[in-house]
Structures are given as structure tokens and as C-alpha cells.
Amino acid sequence: MRIDLHTHSNVSDGTDTPAELMAKARQAGLDVVALSDHDTFDGLDQAAESAARQGIRLVPAMEMSAALNGSSVHLLAYGADPTDAALSAELTRVRQGRMGRVGAVLAKLAALGLPLTEDDVMRQVGDSPSVGRPHIADALVAAGYLADRREAFDRYLSDTGPAHVERYAVDLASAIRLVADAGGAAVIAHPWGRGSRDVLTRDTLRSLASQLPLAGLEVDHQDHTHEQRTQLRRLARDLGLLVTGSSDFHGDGKTDHDLGCNTTESAVFEQLMARCDLA
Ligand code: AMP
Ligand code: ZN
Ligand code: FE
Ligand code: FE
């Protein structure tokens, strides 16, 4: 069984439709795939139809924008109810925050000599309800200013870049509770990747695991070195947390994140599914 529990479609900031993603997953030899778009469940229906055609088991998921002490932490939610009122309300607020910051980013880019209009960005966003920095990066590329998303992040859009603007995210403890209350299993995405590495210390992870309904840690992820994976695996075992591995595939939007480049063990997957209310 080849299991990849973290992928993005163009319903957020990936570049494939959910159906294209499932077709590529089959080509990559995957048996189980979670579609985990940022702050939205909107791609799941299309993904489910396509997954059924491809003979793939789709795990309904979502990657929620959370925050801890001012730093960004991503929380993967597996099997949460997309219609849960409290969770939906928070996700709406996060997506409004995504939209609301676009103007401020564009003002910074203009001051840096890279003027774009909001329409330029919205052309890249298309039908996605979840506007992200990658769409702004795509608009910069389409305008001929830069070569690709990577250059846009490296020079302007990263968390420490000159065009970065904070946006609303859900306090991490609340996010974990919201996901669990919606019947989902919560797994912290790439805990020691850039952004969350500094705030998710061992002590913090220990207290989160002991006080909140946290199911696991995404250990095998391209943002983690071999040494970090070894340490996180040990920590997860000590804390009684499940260890997942995933690609964080974004289509052509991110290199070195090919489908199936990291995978999750079958036994762990079964335990994860047992932690959520999926029928
Ligand atoms: P946002 O959701 O607007 O905060 O943007 C964060 C998203 O940008 C992440 O989920 C990644 O998909 C993408 N991203 C972050 N850093 C990079 C990078 N260096 N190159 C390409 N994409 C990136
Ligand atoms: Zn993304
Ligand atoms: Fe993430
Ligand atoms: Fe992701």
C-alpha cells in the first residue's frame, strides 16, 4: 500500500485540478491519497468522483492555517466534517484574511517596483476560494518580472521577505480542538519546517500532546532533514503520537515534492482512520 496524506490541488495553491491530481496519483502508483487544500474542503467532491474512477482511496482532508506565538503552524485535518458549523466559520474567517491581505502585499510590491493589479492576481486564483502567496507569485511571473514561484518567495514573499504581510490564522490549540470536535484527526504538518520550527520546541510539542486531542506529527516531509526526521520520530513515539509521511504535492508549483516522495505506513494509516468519524 502506497499512502500519501498531504496534497494540494488548484482549489488552493496547487496547479492540478482535483481530478488531474487523482489521475497523477494513480500514475505514481499510489493507493491512498489525502487531498488537503489550504483552508477549504471545496475540492473534495471532484476528487472523490475521480478517485473512484481511478481506483484510489481518497481521504478527505484539509490543511488549516494556525498560529502559535505569532508563528505560522499548519494543521492537517483528516476526516473532519466539512459542514461542521464552528470549523466552517473559522475557515471562512481565514479565507477572508487571505483575501484581505492581497491589497497590502500589492502595495509593498509596487513600492519595490513591481506593480500588479488585484485583477492580475485574481486571474491566477481562478475559482479557488483560498487565495495564497503562490497566486501572487504566479502573477509576478505572468507579468514577466520573475522566473518562477521559487524566485518570488526567495526574493519577496517568504515570511521574512520585503513583501510579506501577516494574515489571520487560528490559534493552534483552538484549531486542534475545532478539528477534533468536527470528528477529525489532527496532525501537525511539517512541524520543523520553516515557519514553525522555532515555536514547536520539544517542550511545546509535549504540552500540546498532553493537553489537546492531537493525533500525530507529519515527520517524513521534504522540509525535514534526515536528522530532524530521526529526532521527530523518537519524540512522536515518546509522546504517543502517530508518525505520518507525505509529499505536500503542489503540481508544478513546488519542485522536489513529487507524489509519493514520502509515504505513511499502512498500520499508522489505519490508526489515524480509527481516530476520526469517517463512515
Ligand atoms: P500562504 O498560504 O499565502 O501563507 O502561502 C504559503 C504557501 O506558499 C505554502 O503553503 C506553500 O505552498 C507556498 N510556499 C511557501 N514557501 C515557498 C517557496 N519557497 N517556494 C514555493 N512555494 C512556497
Ligand atoms: Zn501550499
Ligand atoms: Fe503547509
Ligand atoms: Fe501543504
mmCIF file of C-alpha atoms and ligand atoms in Angstrom:
data_model
loop_
_atom_site.group_PDB
_atom_site.id
_atom_site.type_symbol
_atom_site.label_atom_id
_atom_site.label_comp_id
_atom_site.label_asym_id
_atom_site.label_seq_id
_atom_site.Cartn_x
_atom_site.Cartn_y
_atom_site.Cartn_z
ATOM 1 C CA MET A 1 0.000 0.000 0.000
ATOM 2 C CA ARG A 2 1.380 3.392 -1.026
ATOM 3 C CA ILE A 3 -0.202 6.132 1.073
ATOM 4 C CA ASP A 4 0.329 9.889 0.559
ATOM 5 C CA LEU A 5 -1.552 12.014 3.091
ATOM 6 C CA HIS A 6 -0.837 15.619 2.032
ATOM 7 C CA THR A 7 -1.513 17.069 -1.434
ATOM 8 C CA HIS A 8 -2.835 20.334 -2.898
ATOM 9 C CA SER A 9 -4.988 20.962 -5.959
ATOM 10 C CA ASN A 10 -5.802 24.230 -7.708
ATOM 11 C CA VAL A 11 -8.715 24.600 -5.305
ATOM 12 C CA SER A 12 -5.967 26.122 -3.186
ATOM 13 C CA ASP A 13 -2.419 26.723 -4.434
ATOM 14 C CA GLY A 14 -1.600 23.536 -6.338
ATOM 15 C CA THR A 15 -1.638 23.592 -10.137
ATOM 16 C CA ASP A 16 -3.718 20.474 -10.961
ATOM 17 C CA THR A 17 -7.478 20.148 -10.725
ATOM 18 C CA PRO A 18 -8.563 17.588 -8.137
ATOM 19 C CA ALA A 19 -9.363 15.173 -10.987
ATOM 20 C CA GLU A 20 -5.949 15.667 -12.608
ATOM 21 C CA LEU A 21 -4.344 15.131 -9.217
ATOM 22 C CA MET A 22 -6.067 11.767 -8.761
ATOM 23 C CA ALA A 23 -5.015 10.700 -12.270
ATOM 24 C CA LYS A 24 -1.414 11.619 -11.469
ATOM 25 C CA ALA A 25 -1.667 9.786 -8.159
ATOM 26 C CA ARG A 26 -2.624 6.634 -9.979
ATOM 27 C CA GLN A 27 0.278 7.059 -12.401
ATOM 28 C CA ALA A 28 2.542 7.467 -9.375
ATOM 29 C CA GLY A 29 1.330 4.109 -8.070
ATOM 30 C CA LEU A 30 -0.480 5.454 -5.012
ATOM 31 C CA ASP A 31 -3.318 3.501 -3.392
ATOM 32 C CA VAL A 32 -4.447 6.087 -0.824
ATOM 33 C CA VAL A 33 -4.338 9.881 -1.245
ATOM 34 C CA ALA A 34 -5.476 12.707 1.011
ATOM 35 C CA LEU A 35 -6.460 15.941 -0.707
ATOM 36 C CA SER A 36 -5.553 18.614 1.844
ATOM 37 C CA ASP A 37 -6.117 22.006 0.272
ATOM 38 C CA HIS A 38 -5.398 25.086 2.373
ATOM 39 C CA ASP A 39 -8.377 26.188 4.485
ATOM 40 C CA THR A 40 -11.042 24.698 2.220
ATOM 41 C CA PHE A 41 -12.859 21.407 1.591
ATOM 42 C CA ASP A 42 -14.175 22.558 -1.781
ATOM 43 C CA GLY A 43 -12.099 20.180 -3.934
ATOM 44 C CA LEU A 44 -13.223 17.002 -2.196
ATOM 45 C CA ASP A 45 -16.339 16.231 -4.236
ATOM 46 C CA GLN A 46 -14.498 16.433 -7.549
ATOM 47 C CA ALA A 47 -11.597 14.459 -6.073
ATOM 48 C CA ALA A 48 -13.940 11.738 -4.800
ATOM 49 C CA GLU A 49 -15.502 11.202 -8.238
ATOM 50 C CA SER A 50 -12.134 10.979 -9.887
ATOM 51 C CA ALA A 51 -10.603 8.808 -7.166
ATOM 52 C CA ALA A 52 -13.447 6.305 -7.568
ATOM 53 C CA ARG A 53 -12.754 6.117 -11.323
ATOM 54 C CA GLN A 54 -9.035 5.648 -10.725
ATOM 55 C CA GLY A 55 -9.469 3.016 -8.005
ATOM 56 C CA ILE A 56 -7.824 5.245 -5.427
ATOM 57 C CA ARG A 57 -8.995 5.588 -1.831
ATOM 58 C CA LEU A 58 -9.467 9.293 -1.170
ATOM 59 C CA VAL A 59 -9.035 10.557 2.372
ATOM 60 C CA PRO A 60 -10.963 13.803 2.830
ATOM 61 C CA ALA A 61 -8.606 16.310 4.395
ATOM 62 C CA MET A 62 -7.720 19.983 4.726
ATOM 63 C CA GLU A 63 -4.614 21.915 5.851
ATOM 64 C CA MET A 64 -5.623 24.619 8.295
ATOM 65 C CA SER A 65 -3.694 27.850 8.827
ATOM 66 C CA ALA A 66 -2.940 28.058 12.530
ATOM 67 C CA ALA A 67 -0.673 30.249 14.613
ATOM 68 C CA LEU A 68 1.354 29.853 17.772
ATOM 69 C CA ASN A 69 3.044 32.825 19.421
ATOM 70 C CA GLY A 70 2.889 34.760 16.170
ATOM 71 C CA SER A 71 4.410 31.998 14.046
ATOM 72 C CA SER A 72 2.599 30.086 11.336
ATOM 73 C CA VAL A 73 1.794 26.416 12.035
ATOM 74 C CA HIS A 74 -0.060 24.191 9.553
ATOM 75 C CA LEU A 75 -2.515 21.649 10.893
ATOM 76 C CA LEU A 76 -3.706 18.707 8.773
ATOM 77 C CA ALA A 77 -7.290 17.642 9.457
ATOM 78 C CA TYR A 78 -8.299 14.135 8.371
ATOM 79 C CA GLY A 79 -11.924 13.087 8.142
ATOM 80 C CA ALA A 80 -13.339 16.255 9.674
ATOM 81 C CA ASP A 81 -16.944 17.088 8.814
ATOM 82 C CA PRO A 82 -16.863 19.854 6.154
ATOM 83 C CA THR A 83 -20.299 21.017 7.297
ATOM 84 C CA ASP A 84 -19.328 21.451 10.955
ATOM 85 C CA ALA A 85 -20.530 24.963 11.814
ATOM 86 C CA ALA A 86 -17.719 26.062 14.126
ATOM 87 C CA LEU A 87 -14.967 24.770 11.838
ATOM 88 C CA SER A 88 -16.607 26.299 8.745
ATOM 89 C CA ALA A 89 -16.924 29.664 10.456
ATOM 90 C CA GLU A 90 -13.221 29.723 11.322
ATOM 91 C CA LEU A 91 -12.227 28.645 7.810
ATOM 92 C CA THR A 92 -14.350 31.435 6.345
ATOM 93 C CA ARG A 93 -12.547 33.898 8.587
ATOM 94 C CA VAL A 94 -9.151 32.546 7.499
ATOM 95 C CA ARG A 95 -10.068 32.769 3.812
ATOM 96 C CA GLN A 96 -11.313 36.332 4.297
ATOM 97 C CA GLY A 97 -7.957 37.110 5.892
ATOM 98 C CA ARG A 98 -6.213 35.635 2.859
ATOM 99 C CA MET A 99 -8.217 37.880 0.523
ATOM 100 C CA GLY A 100 -7.901 40.870 2.786
ATOM 101 C CA ARG A 101 -4.123 40.905 2.754
ATOM 102 C CA VAL A 102 -3.729 40.874 -1.054
ATOM 103 C CA GLY A 103 -4.002 44.653 -1.340
ATOM 104 C CA ALA A 104 -1.324 45.207 1.294
ATOM 105 C CA VAL A 105 1.057 42.788 -0.442
ATOM 106 C CA LEU A 106 0.433 44.545 -3.759
ATOM 107 C CA ALA A 107 1.196 47.916 -2.144
ATOM 108 C CA LYS A 108 4.534 46.573 -0.899
ATOM 109 C CA LEU A 109 5.341 45.072 -4.293
ATOM 110 C CA ALA A 110 4.506 48.365 -6.019
ATOM 111 C CA ALA A 111 6.849 50.188 -3.650
ATOM 112 C CA LEU A 112 9.518 47.652 -4.622
ATOM 113 C CA GLY A 113 8.997 48.484 -8.306
ATOM 114 C CA LEU A 114 6.757 45.514 -9.151
ATOM 115 C CA PRO A 115 3.267 46.929 -9.703
ATOM 116 C CA LEU A 116 0.397 44.460 -10.157
ATOM 117 C CA THR A 117 -3.367 44.919 -10.048
ATOM 118 C CA GLU A 118 -5.747 42.862 -7.971
ATOM 119 C CA ASP A 119 -7.159 41.557 -11.273
ATOM 120 C CA ASP A 120 -3.689 40.280 -12.209
ATOM 121 C CA VAL A 121 -3.749 38.189 -9.033
ATOM 122 C CA MET A 122 -7.363 37.069 -9.399
ATOM 123 C CA ARG A 123 -6.641 35.762 -12.898
ATOM 124 C CA GLN A 124 -4.164 33.348 -11.253
ATOM 125 C CA VAL A 125 -6.567 32.494 -8.451
ATOM 126 C CA GLY A 126 -9.305 31.444 -10.868
ATOM 127 C CA ASP A 127 -12.103 29.699 -8.977
ATOM 128 C CA SER A 128 -10.046 28.956 -5.876
ATOM 129 C CA PRO A 129 -11.706 30.181 -2.683
ATOM 130 C CA SER A 130 -8.327 30.236 -0.925
ATOM 131 C CA VAL A 131 -6.014 32.963 -2.228
ATOM 132 C CA GLY A 132 -2.375 32.410 -1.325
ATOM 133 C CA ARG A 133 1.047 33.889 -1.820
ATOM 134 C CA PRO A 134 1.699 31.347 -4.612
ATOM 135 C CA HIS A 135 -1.022 33.051 -6.673
ATOM 136 C CA ILE A 136 0.673 36.405 -6.183
ATOM 137 C CA ALA A 137 3.932 34.709 -7.188
ATOM 138 C CA ASP A 138 2.225 33.417 -10.343
ATOM 139 C CA ALA A 139 1.024 36.950 -11.145
ATOM 140 C CA LEU A 140 4.592 38.247 -10.782
ATOM 141 C CA VAL A 141 5.765 35.538 -13.183
ATOM 142 C CA ALA A 142 2.920 36.225 -15.650
ATOM 143 C CA ALA A 143 3.883 39.923 -15.621
ATOM 144 C CA GLY A 144 7.394 38.926 -16.665
ATOM 145 C CA TYR A 145 9.068 40.220 -13.515
ATOM 146 C CA LEU A 146 10.361 36.879 -12.250
ATOM 147 C CA ALA A 147 11.093 33.346 -13.421
ATOM 148 C CA ASP A 148 9.059 31.173 -11.060
ATOM 149 C CA ARG A 149 7.366 30.787 -7.671
ATOM 150 C CA ARG A 150 10.631 29.945 -6.015
ATOM 151 C CA GLU A 151 12.242 33.213 -7.072
ATOM 152 C CA ALA A 152 9.149 35.114 -5.905
ATOM 153 C CA PHE A 153 9.365 33.536 -2.448
ATOM 154 C CA ASP A 154 13.138 33.770 -2.188
ATOM 155 C CA ARG A 155 13.214 37.470 -3.086
ATOM 156 C CA TYR A 156 9.896 38.887 -1.895
ATOM 157 C CA LEU A 157 7.178 36.675 -0.411
ATOM 158 C CA SER A 158 8.766 34.450 2.235
ATOM 159 C CA ASP A 159 7.842 35.046 5.878
ATOM 160 C CA THR A 160 10.876 37.316 6.202
ATOM 161 C CA GLY A 161 10.665 38.798 2.684
ATOM 162 C CA PRO A 162 10.121 42.500 1.938
ATOM 163 C CA ALA A 163 6.581 41.975 0.558
ATOM 164 C CA HIS A 164 5.294 39.710 3.304
ATOM 165 C CA VAL A 165 2.111 40.671 5.147
ATOM 166 C CA GLU A 166 0.651 38.775 8.112
ATOM 167 C CA ARG A 167 -2.831 37.360 7.815
ATOM 168 C CA TYR A 168 -5.364 35.907 10.225
ATOM 169 C CA ALA A 169 -4.788 32.327 11.378
ATOM 170 C CA VAL A 170 -6.446 30.256 14.080
ATOM 171 C CA ASP A 171 -4.735 29.878 17.438
ATOM 172 C CA LEU A 172 -3.180 26.377 17.304
ATOM 173 C CA ALA A 173 -4.891 24.973 20.411
ATOM 174 C CA SER A 174 -8.287 26.174 19.129
ATOM 175 C CA ALA A 175 -7.548 24.717 15.703
ATOM 176 C CA ILE A 176 -6.757 21.291 17.176
ATOM 177 C CA ARG A 177 -9.987 21.361 19.216
ATOM 178 C CA LEU A 178 -12.074 22.531 16.250
ATOM 179 C CA VAL A 179 -10.791 19.681 14.090
ATOM 180 C CA ALA A 180 -11.362 17.079 16.806
ATOM 181 C CA ASP A 181 -14.825 18.461 17.586
ATOM 182 C CA ALA A 182 -15.654 18.178 13.879
ATOM 183 C CA GLY A 183 -14.839 14.465 14.075
ATOM 184 C CA GLY A 184 -11.398 14.807 12.524
ATOM 185 C CA ALA A 185 -7.914 13.587 13.381
ATOM 186 C CA ALA A 186 -5.433 16.478 13.743
ATOM 187 C CA VAL A 187 -1.814 16.089 12.618
ATOM 188 C CA ILE A 188 0.728 18.911 12.742
ATOM 189 C CA ALA A 189 2.147 19.398 9.236
ATOM 190 C CA HIS A 190 5.935 19.703 8.757
ATOM 191 C CA PRO A 191 6.458 20.781 12.427
ATOM 192 C CA TRP A 192 10.130 21.566 11.967
ATOM 193 C CA GLY A 193 9.825 23.149 8.552
ATOM 194 C CA ARG A 194 10.489 26.860 8.139
ATOM 195 C CA GLY A 195 7.939 28.944 9.948
ATOM 196 C CA SER A 196 7.008 26.598 12.781
ATOM 197 C CA ARG A 197 10.449 25.166 13.672
ATOM 198 C CA ASP A 198 11.239 27.876 16.214
ATOM 199 C CA VAL A 199 7.939 27.716 18.118
ATOM 200 C CA LEU A 200 7.350 23.961 18.065
ATOM 201 C CA THR A 201 10.077 23.030 20.528
ATOM 202 C CA ARG A 202 10.118 19.605 22.141
ATOM 203 C CA ASP A 203 8.568 21.057 25.312
ATOM 204 C CA THR A 204 5.798 22.758 23.343
ATOM 205 C CA LEU A 205 5.017 19.596 21.388
ATOM 206 C CA ARG A 206 4.968 17.666 24.658
ATOM 207 C CA SER A 207 2.472 20.020 26.242
ATOM 208 C CA LEU A 208 0.297 20.110 23.100
ATOM 209 C CA ALA A 209 0.230 16.309 23.020
ATOM 210 C CA SER A 210 -0.653 16.035 26.687
ATOM 211 C CA GLN A 211 -3.355 18.712 26.753
ATOM 212 C CA LEU A 212 -5.072 18.513 23.382
ATOM 213 C CA PRO A 213 -6.641 15.903 21.087
ATOM 214 C CA LEU A 214 -3.628 15.832 18.769
ATOM 215 C CA ALA A 215 -3.309 12.618 16.725
ATOM 216 C CA GLY A 216 0.088 12.879 15.106
ATOM 217 C CA LEU A 217 3.075 14.614 13.585
ATOM 218 C CA GLU A 218 3.999 14.728 9.914
ATOM 219 C CA VAL A 219 7.597 13.561 10.228
ATOM 220 C CA ASP A 220 8.560 12.448 6.727
ATOM 221 C CA HIS A 221 8.330 15.702 4.787
ATOM 222 C CA GLN A 222 10.748 17.349 2.371
ATOM 223 C CA ASP A 223 11.223 20.329 4.712
ATOM 224 C CA HIS A 224 12.843 17.994 7.289
ATOM 225 C CA THR A 225 16.425 16.772 7.169
ATOM 226 C CA HIS A 226 17.252 13.136 7.855
ATOM 227 C CA GLU A 227 18.421 14.103 11.347
ATOM 228 C CA GLN A 228 15.226 16.068 12.098
ATOM 229 C CA ARG A 229 13.138 13.099 10.974
ATOM 230 C CA THR A 230 15.040 10.774 13.303
ATOM 231 C CA GLN A 231 14.556 13.136 16.241
ATOM 232 C CA LEU A 232 10.894 13.832 15.492
ATOM 233 C CA ARG A 233 10.166 10.122 15.082
ATOM 234 C CA ARG A 234 11.629 9.444 18.513
ATOM 235 C CA LEU A 235 9.739 12.353 20.071
ATOM 236 C CA ALA A 236 6.446 11.247 18.499
ATOM 237 C CA ARG A 237 6.940 7.745 19.888
ATOM 238 C CA ASP A 238 7.624 9.159 23.366
ATOM 239 C CA LEU A 239 4.508 11.330 23.183
ATOM 240 C CA GLY A 240 2.240 8.605 21.817
ATOM 241 C CA LEU A 241 1.681 10.453 18.537
ATOM 242 C CA LEU A 242 1.262 8.852 15.119
ATOM 243 C CA VAL A 243 4.012 9.446 12.537
ATOM 244 C CA THR A 244 2.914 10.308 9.019
ATOM 245 C CA GLY A 245 4.838 10.907 5.805
ATOM 246 C CA SER A 246 3.620 12.784 2.747
ATOM 247 C CA SER A 247 4.649 14.643 -0.369
ATOM 248 C CA ASP A 248 2.901 18.023 0.103
ATOM 249 C CA PHE A 249 2.500 17.886 -3.686
ATOM 250 C CA HIS A 250 1.591 21.216 -5.352
ATOM 251 C CA GLY A 251 1.766 20.156 -9.028
ATOM 252 C CA ASP A 252 4.179 22.355 -10.956
ATOM 253 C CA GLY A 253 4.047 24.887 -8.126
ATOM 254 C CA LYS A 254 6.729 23.288 -5.989
ATOM 255 C CA THR A 255 9.713 21.226 -7.071
ATOM 256 C CA ASP A 256 11.036 18.246 -5.084
ATOM 257 C CA HIS A 257 7.563 17.381 -3.755
ATOM 258 C CA ASP A 258 6.603 14.598 -6.197
ATOM 259 C CA LEU A 259 3.580 12.471 -5.336
ATOM 260 C CA GLY A 260 4.655 9.578 -3.127
ATOM 261 C CA CYS A 261 8.109 11.014 -2.369
ATOM 262 C CA ASN A 262 7.253 10.338 1.291
ATOM 263 C CA THR A 263 4.583 7.890 2.415
ATOM 264 C CA THR A 264 2.742 6.759 5.535
ATOM 265 C CA GLU A 265 2.815 3.185 6.867
ATOM 266 C CA SER A 266 -0.404 1.186 6.442
ATOM 267 C CA ALA A 267 -0.671 0.382 10.153
ATOM 268 C CA VAL A 268 -0.336 4.061 11.051
ATOM 269 C CA PHE A 269 -2.921 4.978 8.440
ATOM 270 C CA GLU A 270 -5.393 2.516 9.969
ATOM 271 C CA GLN A 271 -4.837 4.031 13.419
ATOM 272 C CA LEU A 272 -5.337 7.504 12.003
ATOM 273 C CA MET A 273 -8.614 6.468 10.382
ATOM 274 C CA ALA A 274 -9.710 4.933 13.682
ATOM 275 C CA ARG A 275 -9.237 8.366 15.259
ATOM 276 C CA CYS A 276 -11.777 10.059 13.011
ATOM 277 C CA ASP A 277 -15.501 9.706 12.417
ATOM 278 C CA LEU A 278 -15.290 8.700 8.740
ATOM 279 C CA ALA A 279 -18.064 6.296 7.871
HETATM 280 P P1 AMP B 1 0.092 31.398 2.160
HETATM 281 O O1 AMP B 1 -0.860 30.224 2.181
HETATM 282 O O2 AMP B 1 -0.411 32.544 1.408
HETATM 283 O O3 AMP B 1 0.598 31.745 3.536
HETATM 284 O O4 AMP B 1 1.374 30.881 1.357
HETATM 285 C C1 AMP B 1 2.056 29.748 1.845
HETATM 286 C C2 AMP B 1 2.195 28.718 0.744
HETATM 287 O O5 AMP B 1 3.179 29.152 -0.151
HETATM 288 C C3 AMP B 1 2.691 27.379 1.254
HETATM 289 O O6 AMP B 1 1.640 26.520 1.564
HETATM 290 C C4 AMP B 1 3.454 26.835 0.094
HETATM 291 O O7 AMP B 1 2.585 26.170 -0.779
HETATM 292 C C5 AMP B 1 3.926 28.054 -0.633
HETATM 293 N N1 AMP B 1 5.355 28.339 -0.405
HETATM 294 C C6 AMP B 1 5.942 28.736 0.725
HETATM 295 N N2 AMP B 1 7.261 28.922 0.529
HETATM 296 C C7 AMP B 1 7.501 28.614 -0.763
HETATM 297 C C8 AMP B 1 8.658 28.599 -1.582
HETATM 298 N N3 AMP B 1 9.865 28.934 -1.107
HETATM 299 N N4 AMP B 1 8.519 28.242 -2.884
HETATM 300 C C9 AMP B 1 7.307 27.906 -3.380
HETATM 301 N N5 AMP B 1 6.184 27.901 -2.649
HETATM 302 C C10 AMP B 1 6.272 28.245 -1.360
HETATM 303 ZN ZN ZN B 2 0.527 25.441 -0.306
HETATM 304 FE FE FE B 3 1.978 23.505 4.857
HETATM 305 FE FE FE B 4 0.725 21.775 2.304
#
